[in-house]
XYZ file of C-alpha atoms in Angstrom:
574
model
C 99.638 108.927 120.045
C 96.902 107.202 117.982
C 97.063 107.076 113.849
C 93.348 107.229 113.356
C 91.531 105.258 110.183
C 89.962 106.780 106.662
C 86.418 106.658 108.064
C 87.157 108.778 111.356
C 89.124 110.981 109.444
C 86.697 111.804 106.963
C 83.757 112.206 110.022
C 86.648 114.371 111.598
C 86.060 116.671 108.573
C 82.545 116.629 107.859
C 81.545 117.530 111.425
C 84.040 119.384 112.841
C 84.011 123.354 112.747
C 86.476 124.709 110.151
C 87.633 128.466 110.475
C 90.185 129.983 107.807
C 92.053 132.886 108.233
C 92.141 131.725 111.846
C 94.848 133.232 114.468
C 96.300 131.542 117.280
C 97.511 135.009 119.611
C 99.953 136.932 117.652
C 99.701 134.303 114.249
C 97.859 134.848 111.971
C 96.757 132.664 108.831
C 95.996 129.187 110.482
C 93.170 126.940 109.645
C 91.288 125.871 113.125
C 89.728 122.357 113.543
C 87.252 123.061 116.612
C 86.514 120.409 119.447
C 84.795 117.682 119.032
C 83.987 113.932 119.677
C 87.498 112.831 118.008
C 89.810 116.044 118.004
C 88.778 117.074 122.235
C 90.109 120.355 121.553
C 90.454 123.123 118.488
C 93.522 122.303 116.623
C 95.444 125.242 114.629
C 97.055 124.280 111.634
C 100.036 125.319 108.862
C 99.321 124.604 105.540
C 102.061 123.137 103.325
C 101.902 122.503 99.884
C 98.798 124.622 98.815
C 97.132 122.859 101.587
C 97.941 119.231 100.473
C 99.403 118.458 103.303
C 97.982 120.363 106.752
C 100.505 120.056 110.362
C 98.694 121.472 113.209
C 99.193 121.743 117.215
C 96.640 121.934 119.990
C 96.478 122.055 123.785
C 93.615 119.643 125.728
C 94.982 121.109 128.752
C 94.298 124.785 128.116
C 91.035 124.047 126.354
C 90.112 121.603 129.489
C 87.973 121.994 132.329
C 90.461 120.811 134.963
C 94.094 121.141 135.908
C 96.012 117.837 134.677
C 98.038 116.719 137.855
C 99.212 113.702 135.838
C 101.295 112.859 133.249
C 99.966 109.705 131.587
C 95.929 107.923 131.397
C 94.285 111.245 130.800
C 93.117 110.875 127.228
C 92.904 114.414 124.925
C 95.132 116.364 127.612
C 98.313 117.977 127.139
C 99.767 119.311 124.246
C 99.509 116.921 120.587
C 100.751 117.433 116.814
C 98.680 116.308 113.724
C 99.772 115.734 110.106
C 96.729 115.686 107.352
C 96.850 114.919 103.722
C 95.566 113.206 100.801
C 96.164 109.417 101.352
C 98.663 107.365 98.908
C 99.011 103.792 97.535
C 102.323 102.375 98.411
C 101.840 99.621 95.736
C 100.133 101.048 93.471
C 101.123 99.607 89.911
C 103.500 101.206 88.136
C 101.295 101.752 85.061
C 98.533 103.585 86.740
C 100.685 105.228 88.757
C 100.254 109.025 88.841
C 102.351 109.765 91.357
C 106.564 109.439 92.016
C 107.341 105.653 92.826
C 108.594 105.360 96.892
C 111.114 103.065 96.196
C 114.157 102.522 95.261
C 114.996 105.857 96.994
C 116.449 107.498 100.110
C 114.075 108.766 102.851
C 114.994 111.166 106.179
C 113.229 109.922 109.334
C 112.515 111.579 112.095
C 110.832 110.432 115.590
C 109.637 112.042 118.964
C 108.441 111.184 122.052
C 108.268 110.729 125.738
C 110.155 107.403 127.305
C 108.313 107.361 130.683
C 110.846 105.002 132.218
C 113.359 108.010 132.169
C 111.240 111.167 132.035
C 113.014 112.056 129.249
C 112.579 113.290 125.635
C 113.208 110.167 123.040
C 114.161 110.849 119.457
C 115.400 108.989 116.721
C 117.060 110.136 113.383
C 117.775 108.178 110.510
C 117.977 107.461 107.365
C 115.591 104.751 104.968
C 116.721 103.243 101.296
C 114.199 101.080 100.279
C 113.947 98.487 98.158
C 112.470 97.813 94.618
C 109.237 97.204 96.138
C 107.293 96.398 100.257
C 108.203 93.105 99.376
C 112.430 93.697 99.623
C 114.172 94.342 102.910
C 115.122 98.308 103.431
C 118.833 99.639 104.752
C 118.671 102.058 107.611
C 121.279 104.138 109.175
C 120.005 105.614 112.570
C 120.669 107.132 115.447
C 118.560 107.097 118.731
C 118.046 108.103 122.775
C 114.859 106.488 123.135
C 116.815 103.255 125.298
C 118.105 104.512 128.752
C 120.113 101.501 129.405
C 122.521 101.900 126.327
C 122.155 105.062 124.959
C 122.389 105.937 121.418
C 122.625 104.134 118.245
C 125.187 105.565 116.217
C 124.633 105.682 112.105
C 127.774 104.522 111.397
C 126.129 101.336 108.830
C 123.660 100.566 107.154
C 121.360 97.827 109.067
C 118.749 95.486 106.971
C 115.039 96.132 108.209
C 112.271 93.926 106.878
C 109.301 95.521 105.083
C 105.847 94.694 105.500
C 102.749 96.194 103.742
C 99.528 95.346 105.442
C 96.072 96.582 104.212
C 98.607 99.852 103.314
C 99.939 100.417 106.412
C 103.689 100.215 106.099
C 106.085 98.773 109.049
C 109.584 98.545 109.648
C 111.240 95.588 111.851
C 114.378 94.189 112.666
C 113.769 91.697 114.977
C 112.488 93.246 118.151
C 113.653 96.755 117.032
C 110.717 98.343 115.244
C 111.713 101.965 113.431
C 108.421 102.540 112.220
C 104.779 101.256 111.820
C 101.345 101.322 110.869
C 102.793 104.338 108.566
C 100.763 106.112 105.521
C 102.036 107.883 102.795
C 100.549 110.874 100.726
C 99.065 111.084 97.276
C 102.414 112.567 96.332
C 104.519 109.756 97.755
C 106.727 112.107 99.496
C 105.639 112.265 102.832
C 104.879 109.283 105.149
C 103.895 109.089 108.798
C 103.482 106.854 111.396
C 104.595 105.740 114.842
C 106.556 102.972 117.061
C 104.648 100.798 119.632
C 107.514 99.844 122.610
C 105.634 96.768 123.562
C 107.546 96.757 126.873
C 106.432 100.168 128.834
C 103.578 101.003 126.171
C 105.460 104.204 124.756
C 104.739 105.515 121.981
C 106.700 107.705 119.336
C 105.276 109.569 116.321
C 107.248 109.244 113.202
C 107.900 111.513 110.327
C 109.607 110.704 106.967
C 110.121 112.602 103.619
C 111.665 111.716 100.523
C 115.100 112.384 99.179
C 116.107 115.425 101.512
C 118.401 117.809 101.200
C 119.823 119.835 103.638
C 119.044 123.734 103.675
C 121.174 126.706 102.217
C 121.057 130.093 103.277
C 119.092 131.040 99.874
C 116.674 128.864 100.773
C 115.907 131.305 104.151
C 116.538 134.505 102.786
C 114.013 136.872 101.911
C 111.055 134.510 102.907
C 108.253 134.220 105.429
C 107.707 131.006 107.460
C 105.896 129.154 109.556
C 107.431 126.716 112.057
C 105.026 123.689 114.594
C 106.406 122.428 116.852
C 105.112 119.963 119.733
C 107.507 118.519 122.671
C 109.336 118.687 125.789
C 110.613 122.078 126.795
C 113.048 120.656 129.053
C 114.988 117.004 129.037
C 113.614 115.496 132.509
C 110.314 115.667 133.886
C 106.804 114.340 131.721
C 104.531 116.696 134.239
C 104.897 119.991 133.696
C 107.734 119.434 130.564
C 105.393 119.826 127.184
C 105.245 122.381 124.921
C 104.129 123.509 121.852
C 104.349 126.474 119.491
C 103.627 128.163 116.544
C 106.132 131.269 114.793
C 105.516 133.064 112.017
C 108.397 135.090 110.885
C 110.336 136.165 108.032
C 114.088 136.148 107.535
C 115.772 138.930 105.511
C 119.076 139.059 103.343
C 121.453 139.422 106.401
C 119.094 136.663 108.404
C 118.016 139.130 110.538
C 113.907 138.056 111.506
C 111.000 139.933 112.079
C 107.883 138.289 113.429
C 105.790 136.418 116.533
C 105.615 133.459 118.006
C 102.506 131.860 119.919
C 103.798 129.187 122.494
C 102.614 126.985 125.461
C 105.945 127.204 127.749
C 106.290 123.646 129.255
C 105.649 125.360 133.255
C 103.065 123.244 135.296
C 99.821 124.434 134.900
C 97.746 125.883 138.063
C 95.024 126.925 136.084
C 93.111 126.295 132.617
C 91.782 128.251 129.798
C 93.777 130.867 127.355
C 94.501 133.497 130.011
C 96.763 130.733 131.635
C 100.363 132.294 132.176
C 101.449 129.016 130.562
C 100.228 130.327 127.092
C 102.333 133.216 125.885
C 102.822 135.293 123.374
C 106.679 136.394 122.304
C 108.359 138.676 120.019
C 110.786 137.528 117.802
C 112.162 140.878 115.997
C 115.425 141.070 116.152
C 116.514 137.369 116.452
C 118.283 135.834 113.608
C 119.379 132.332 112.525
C 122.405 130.882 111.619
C 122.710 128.401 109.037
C 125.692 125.428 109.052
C 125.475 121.642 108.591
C 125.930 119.000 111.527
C 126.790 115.500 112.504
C 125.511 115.427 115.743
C 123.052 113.048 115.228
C 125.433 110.767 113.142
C 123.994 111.514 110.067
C 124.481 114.928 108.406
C 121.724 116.981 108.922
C 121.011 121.023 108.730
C 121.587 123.385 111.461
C 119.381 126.335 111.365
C 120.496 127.799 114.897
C 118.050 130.952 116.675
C 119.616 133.543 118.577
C 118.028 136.011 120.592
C 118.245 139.771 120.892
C 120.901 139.656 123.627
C 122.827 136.685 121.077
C 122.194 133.409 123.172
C 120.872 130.671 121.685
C 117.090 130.091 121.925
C 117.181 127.105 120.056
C 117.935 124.749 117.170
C 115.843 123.315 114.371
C 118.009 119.607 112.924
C 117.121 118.510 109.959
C 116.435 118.327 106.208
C 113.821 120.355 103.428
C 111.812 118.217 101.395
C 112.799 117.444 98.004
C 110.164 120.034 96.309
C 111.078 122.766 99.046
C 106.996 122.443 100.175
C 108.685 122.016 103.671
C 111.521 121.049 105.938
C 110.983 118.381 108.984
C 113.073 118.017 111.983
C 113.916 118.054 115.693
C 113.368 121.380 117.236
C 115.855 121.974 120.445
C 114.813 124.573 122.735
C 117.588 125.662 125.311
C 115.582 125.726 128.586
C 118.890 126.759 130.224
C 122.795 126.637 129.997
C 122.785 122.858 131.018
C 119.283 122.362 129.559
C 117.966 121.853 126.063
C 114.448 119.752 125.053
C 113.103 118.464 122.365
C 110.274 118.342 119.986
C 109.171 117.173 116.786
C 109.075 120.148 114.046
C 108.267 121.362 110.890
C 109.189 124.415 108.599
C 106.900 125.373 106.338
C 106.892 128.370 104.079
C 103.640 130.337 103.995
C 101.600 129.361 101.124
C 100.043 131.509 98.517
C 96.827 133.505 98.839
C 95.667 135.497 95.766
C 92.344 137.069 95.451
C 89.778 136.849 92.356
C 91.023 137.403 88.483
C 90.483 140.947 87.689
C 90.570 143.468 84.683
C 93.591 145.773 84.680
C 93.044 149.393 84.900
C 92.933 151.199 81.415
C 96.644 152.668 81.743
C 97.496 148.522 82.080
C 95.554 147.958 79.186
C 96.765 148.492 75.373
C 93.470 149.218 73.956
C 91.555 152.611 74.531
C 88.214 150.826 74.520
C 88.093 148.892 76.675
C 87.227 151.809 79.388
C 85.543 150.018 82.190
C 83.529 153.921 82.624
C 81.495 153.339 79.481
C 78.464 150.666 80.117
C 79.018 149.195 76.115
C 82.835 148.630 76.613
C 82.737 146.798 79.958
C 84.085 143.101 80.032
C 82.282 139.948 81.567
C 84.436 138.035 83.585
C 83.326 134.584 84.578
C 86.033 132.419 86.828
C 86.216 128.972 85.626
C 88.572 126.318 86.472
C 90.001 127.087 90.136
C 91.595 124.013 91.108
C 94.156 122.662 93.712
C 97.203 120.690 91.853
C 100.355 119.721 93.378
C 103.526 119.649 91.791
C 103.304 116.390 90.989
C 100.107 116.357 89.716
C 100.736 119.604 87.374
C 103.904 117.753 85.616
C 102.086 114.698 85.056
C 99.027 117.086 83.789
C 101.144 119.104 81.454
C 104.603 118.895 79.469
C 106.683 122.050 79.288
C 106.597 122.322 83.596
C 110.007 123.313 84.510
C 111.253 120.532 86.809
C 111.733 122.840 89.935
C 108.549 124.777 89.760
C 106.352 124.902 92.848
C 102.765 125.888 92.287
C 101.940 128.898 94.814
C 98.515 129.137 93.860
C 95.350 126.675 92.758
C 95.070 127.073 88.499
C 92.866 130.034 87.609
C 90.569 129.954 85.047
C 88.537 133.189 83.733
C 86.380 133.317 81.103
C 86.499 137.314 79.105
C 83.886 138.270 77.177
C 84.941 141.342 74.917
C 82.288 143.822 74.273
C 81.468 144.268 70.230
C 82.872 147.679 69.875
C 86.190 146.209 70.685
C 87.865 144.410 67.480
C 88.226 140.727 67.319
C 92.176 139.738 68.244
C 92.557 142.499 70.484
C 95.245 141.947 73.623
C 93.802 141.993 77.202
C 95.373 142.306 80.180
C 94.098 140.649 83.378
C 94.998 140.546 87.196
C 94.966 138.908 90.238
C 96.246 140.597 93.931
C 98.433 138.619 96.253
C 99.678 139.545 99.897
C 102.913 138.580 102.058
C 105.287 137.819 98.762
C 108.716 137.641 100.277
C 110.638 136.857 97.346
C 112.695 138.133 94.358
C 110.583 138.423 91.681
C 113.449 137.126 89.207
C 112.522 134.092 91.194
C 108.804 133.301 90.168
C 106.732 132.439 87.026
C 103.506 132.724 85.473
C 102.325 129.760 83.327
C 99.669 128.872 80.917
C 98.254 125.542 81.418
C 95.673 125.331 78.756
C 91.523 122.893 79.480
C 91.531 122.390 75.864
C 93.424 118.798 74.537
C 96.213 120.378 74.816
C 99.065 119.151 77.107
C 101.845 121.566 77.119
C 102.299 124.594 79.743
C 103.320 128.133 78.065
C 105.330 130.343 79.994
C 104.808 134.102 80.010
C 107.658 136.409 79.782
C 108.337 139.027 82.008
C 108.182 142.736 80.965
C 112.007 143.672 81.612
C 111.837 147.197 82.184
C 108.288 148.809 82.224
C 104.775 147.188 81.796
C 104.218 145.924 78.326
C 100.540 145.577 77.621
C 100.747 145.566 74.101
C 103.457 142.671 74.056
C 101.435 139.248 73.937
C 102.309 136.942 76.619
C 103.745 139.069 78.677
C 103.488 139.929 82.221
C 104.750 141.887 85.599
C 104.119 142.502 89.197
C 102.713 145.837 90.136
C 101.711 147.658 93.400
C 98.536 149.102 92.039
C 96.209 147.868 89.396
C 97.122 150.335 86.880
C 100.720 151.539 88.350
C 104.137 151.160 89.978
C 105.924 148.249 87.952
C 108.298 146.199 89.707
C 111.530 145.309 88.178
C 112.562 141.436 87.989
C 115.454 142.507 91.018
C 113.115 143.617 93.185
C 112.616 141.933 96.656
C 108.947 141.988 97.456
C 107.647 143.161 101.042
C 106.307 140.319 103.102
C 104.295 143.127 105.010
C 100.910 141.674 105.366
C 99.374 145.375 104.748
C 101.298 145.139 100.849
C 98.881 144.623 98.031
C 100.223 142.998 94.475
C 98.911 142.596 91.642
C 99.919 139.866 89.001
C 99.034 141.113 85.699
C 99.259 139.401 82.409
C 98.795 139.966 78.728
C 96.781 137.548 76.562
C 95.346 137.873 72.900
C 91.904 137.075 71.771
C 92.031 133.950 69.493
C 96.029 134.278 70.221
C 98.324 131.178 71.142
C 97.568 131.875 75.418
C 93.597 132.223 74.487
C 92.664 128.698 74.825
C 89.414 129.605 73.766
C 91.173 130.346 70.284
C 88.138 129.880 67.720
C 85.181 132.519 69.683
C 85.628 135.985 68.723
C 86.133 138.097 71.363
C 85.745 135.099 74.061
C 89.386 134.692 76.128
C 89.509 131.906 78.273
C 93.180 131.329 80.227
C 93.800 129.348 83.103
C 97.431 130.529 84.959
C 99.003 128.989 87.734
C 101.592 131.231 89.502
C 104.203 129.816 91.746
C 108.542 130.066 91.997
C 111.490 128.171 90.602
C 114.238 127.823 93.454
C 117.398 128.794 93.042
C 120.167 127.376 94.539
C 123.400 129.573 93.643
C 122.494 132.807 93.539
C 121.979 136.140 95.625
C 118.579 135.876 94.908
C 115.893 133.679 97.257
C 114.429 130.567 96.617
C 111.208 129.981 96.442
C 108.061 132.605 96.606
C 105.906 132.737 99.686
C 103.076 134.299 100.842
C 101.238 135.239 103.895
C 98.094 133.589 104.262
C 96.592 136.396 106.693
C 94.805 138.114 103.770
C 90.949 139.164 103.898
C 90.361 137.958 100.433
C 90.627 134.178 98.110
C 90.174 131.995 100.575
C 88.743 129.020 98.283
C 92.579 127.813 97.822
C 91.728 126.004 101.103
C 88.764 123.943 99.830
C 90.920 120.932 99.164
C 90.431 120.346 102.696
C 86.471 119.101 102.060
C 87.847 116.508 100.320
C 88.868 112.426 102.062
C 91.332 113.073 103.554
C 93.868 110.157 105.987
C 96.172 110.345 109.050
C 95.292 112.342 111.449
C 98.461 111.553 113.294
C 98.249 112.474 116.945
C 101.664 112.551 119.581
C 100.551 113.512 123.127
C 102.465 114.515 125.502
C 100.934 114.743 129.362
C 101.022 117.607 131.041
């Protein structure tokens, strides 16, 4: 594992060959980071929080030249995980802080790797309450199998660990027992990774942390698609031959039936390299399910989210918490090699984020005045776009009052700029669109908010049309399946079919209280930002996703251009 620095990072980025839309066999919507100098071979990556944060897998083994015959001092080989994102400040001052403080709260750690004196998969879990600043000592309950000789750690009390912040690089120590070091943390100080250094046999382990988790509930599965990385040890003795990787992408229903694919490297010894190895598989996963229940395996209680197969045996268990925001869930992944077997591997969930195409013009019967009848030459309306930008949910609160506290952005803010022909009046309502693909979610579930360029600070929601489109209602809006047709009601579950079309349409008012362009006759201009507030009690799923595999709006994943810090890389040898 290696946690590389800003300035190979950033040359990671500028040189390396980007693809969107990428696929990895049978999954779709991945962003690809080809080979070169510091990657060795094309990563694919998840995005998580509209692409704030990217977690990606790759194989040097299957991209090699030459079988790998042994486990450790081949550099770029075997199978590795990396975590990207938008760096943080861990002491930032308070008053220029944009950005949740990191302390003074509860953090869920999770670590992975290989201890070569046993062959074996090592993992830690624990939990982190820091101090009021790096310069306080942290309490940490944990459990670990990283030490052969005595076993596991139980989390039975909290233990004091010193904290050290060097040149922003946070470590964790308690005498000789290190839990975490040279760690980042993300512009949204919610995420941090790292690694530990065992000074005595050289291992390494690769260490993920998020912020006040929470364990999962069964609304928080239902009726939404997913992505889940994973990178490990298939089975729990051997390093040659033992790691894996995968990607699924799947969706889980009402009953938590699922319905997808999954794109793995199956942890058999290689005799050959290159894609059409039989050690790189493709694998159905319709008709699995999950089951949901908590756990205390690991000492500390932790989610359960259990697979099952189409003949009912277990395939293999994700432990361990969502994120606070419900951007994504992080983990130890279990596969059950056997009936006396079961690996491990470091893992993430991540619901598929939003893709939605350019802002359009609703057809006429969407529309509540006659002339604006996009046949006629004199009554067509310019559209500009203005304004498409990346926020996180962090950023948008601190941005704008009136954000409700649980709403997760699902798409960039997008701007448009309407110019009204003359022969329509001056104040007359408009009614734009945008399409989206993959939605898996109630539609009770998600909103549509104003959040106005001008000095203003306050978000406006728009209400949504109860039973039938309402075009001549100002501020209102609905979901449809066609741009001038088929209304769907605030109960309906959408179709996370990748084929399925929506459209997002909403009503605005020229010089009216959404036209933040309020004082140019028949100018509109009115950024939107579209996303879900969770529920956590209801029939109804939390949280709307999307499938990224669409052929259209691709410049959500721009944010990627910009600095970006951690690769974070775990390998483990073939």
């Amino acid at each position: 594992m290696q946690l590389t620095n800003a300035t190979k990072a950033n040359a990671v980025l500028v040189t390396a060959p980007w693809t969107f839309d990428a696929s990895l066999r049978s999954v779709p919507g991945l962003i690809s980071l080809g080979s070169n100098n510091a990657t060795n071979s094309t990563y694919y990556f998840v995005s998580a929080n509209d692409a704030n944060i990217l977690v990606g897998i790759t194989n040097g083994t299957v991209n090699g030249t030459a079988p790998v015959t042994t486990q450790r001092g081949q550099s770029g080989n075997g199978t590795s995980i990396a975590v990207m994102y938008t760096p943080g400040d861990f002491d930032a001052a308070s008053a220029t802080k944009t950005t949740p403080d990191i302390y003074n709260t509860t953090w869920d750690y999770y670590a992975y790797g290989v201890d070569s004196a046993t062959s074996k998969p090592a993992i830690a879990i624990a939990q982190v309450k820091f101090g009021a600043s790096t310069a306080t000592t942290a309490q940490v309950k944990y459990y670990d199998e990283i030490d052969s000789t005595t076993g596991t750690q139980p989390a039975a009390t909290w233990t004091d660990f010193t904290v050290t912040n060097t040149g922003n690089y946070l470590n964790l120590r308690n005498g000789n027992v290190f839990l975490l070091q040279n760690a980042t943390v993300n512009n949204d100080n919610n995420l941090i990774t790292g690694t530990i250094f065992d000074y005595v046999d050289g291992d390494k382990l690769f260490v993920v942390m998020i912020k006040s988790g929470t364990t999962l509930a069964t609304t928080d599965l239902t009726n939404r698609g997913f992505k889940f990385v994973y990178t490990g040890s298939l089975g729990s003795t051997g390093n040659v031959g033992s790691a894996t990787a995968g990607l699924m992408n799947f969706s889980i229903d009402n009953n938590l039936d699922i319905d997808g694919n999954m794109a793995r490297f199956n942890g058999t010894t290689f005799t050959k390299v290159g894609t059409s190895s039989a050690n790189f598989e493709d694998l159905s996963l319709s008709g699995y399910r999950v089951a949901l229940a908590n756990t205390n395996q690991f000492g500390i209680t932790q989610s359960n989210m259990t697979m099952y197969d189409i003949d009912n045996n277990v395939s293999g268990s994700f432990i361990g918490k969502q994120a606070a925001d419900k951007s994504l869930s992080v983990g130890i992944y279990m596969p059950v090699v056997s009936s006396v077997d079961q690996g491990a591997s470091l893992a993430f969930l991540i619901p598929n984020p939003a893709v939605a195409g350019d802002i359009l013009r609703a057809n006429l019967s969407f529309q509540a005045n006659a002339s604006l009848d996009q046949n006629i030459t004199a009554r067509v309306v310019d559209l500009s776009a203005t304004n498409n930008t990346s926020y996180t949910k962090t950023e948008l609160s601190a941005r704008w009052s009136g954000v409700p506290a649980e709403f997760t952005p699902l798409t960039d803010v997008k701007g448009v700029r309407a110019k009204l022909p003359t022969i329509v009046a001056k104040n007359s309502l408009y009614t734009f669109q945008f399409p989206v693909k993959g939605i898996c979610d109630r539609i009770s579930n998600l909103r549509l908010l104003e959040v106005p360029t001008t000095a203003s600070s306050s978000a406006r929601a728009f209400s949504y049309a109860g039973s039938a489109p309402t075009p001549s209602v100002e501020g209102s809006w609905w979901i449809s399946e066609e741009r001038g047709d088929s209304y769907k009601g605030l109960d309906s579950v959408l179709s996370p079919a990748t084929a399925q079309t929506y459209y997002v349409n909403y009503v605005v008012r020229d010089n009216g209280v959404f036209d933040s362009n309020a004082t140019g006759d028949r100018y509109i201009s009115d950024p939107v930002v579209f996303g879900s507030v969770p529920t956590s009690s209801s029939s109804s799923s939390s949280g709307c996703v999307f499938n990224p595999a669409a052929s259209f709006g691709l410049e959500w994943l721009l944010l990627m251009l910009a600095p970006m810090v951690a690769i974070a890389r775990s390998r483990f040898k073939k």
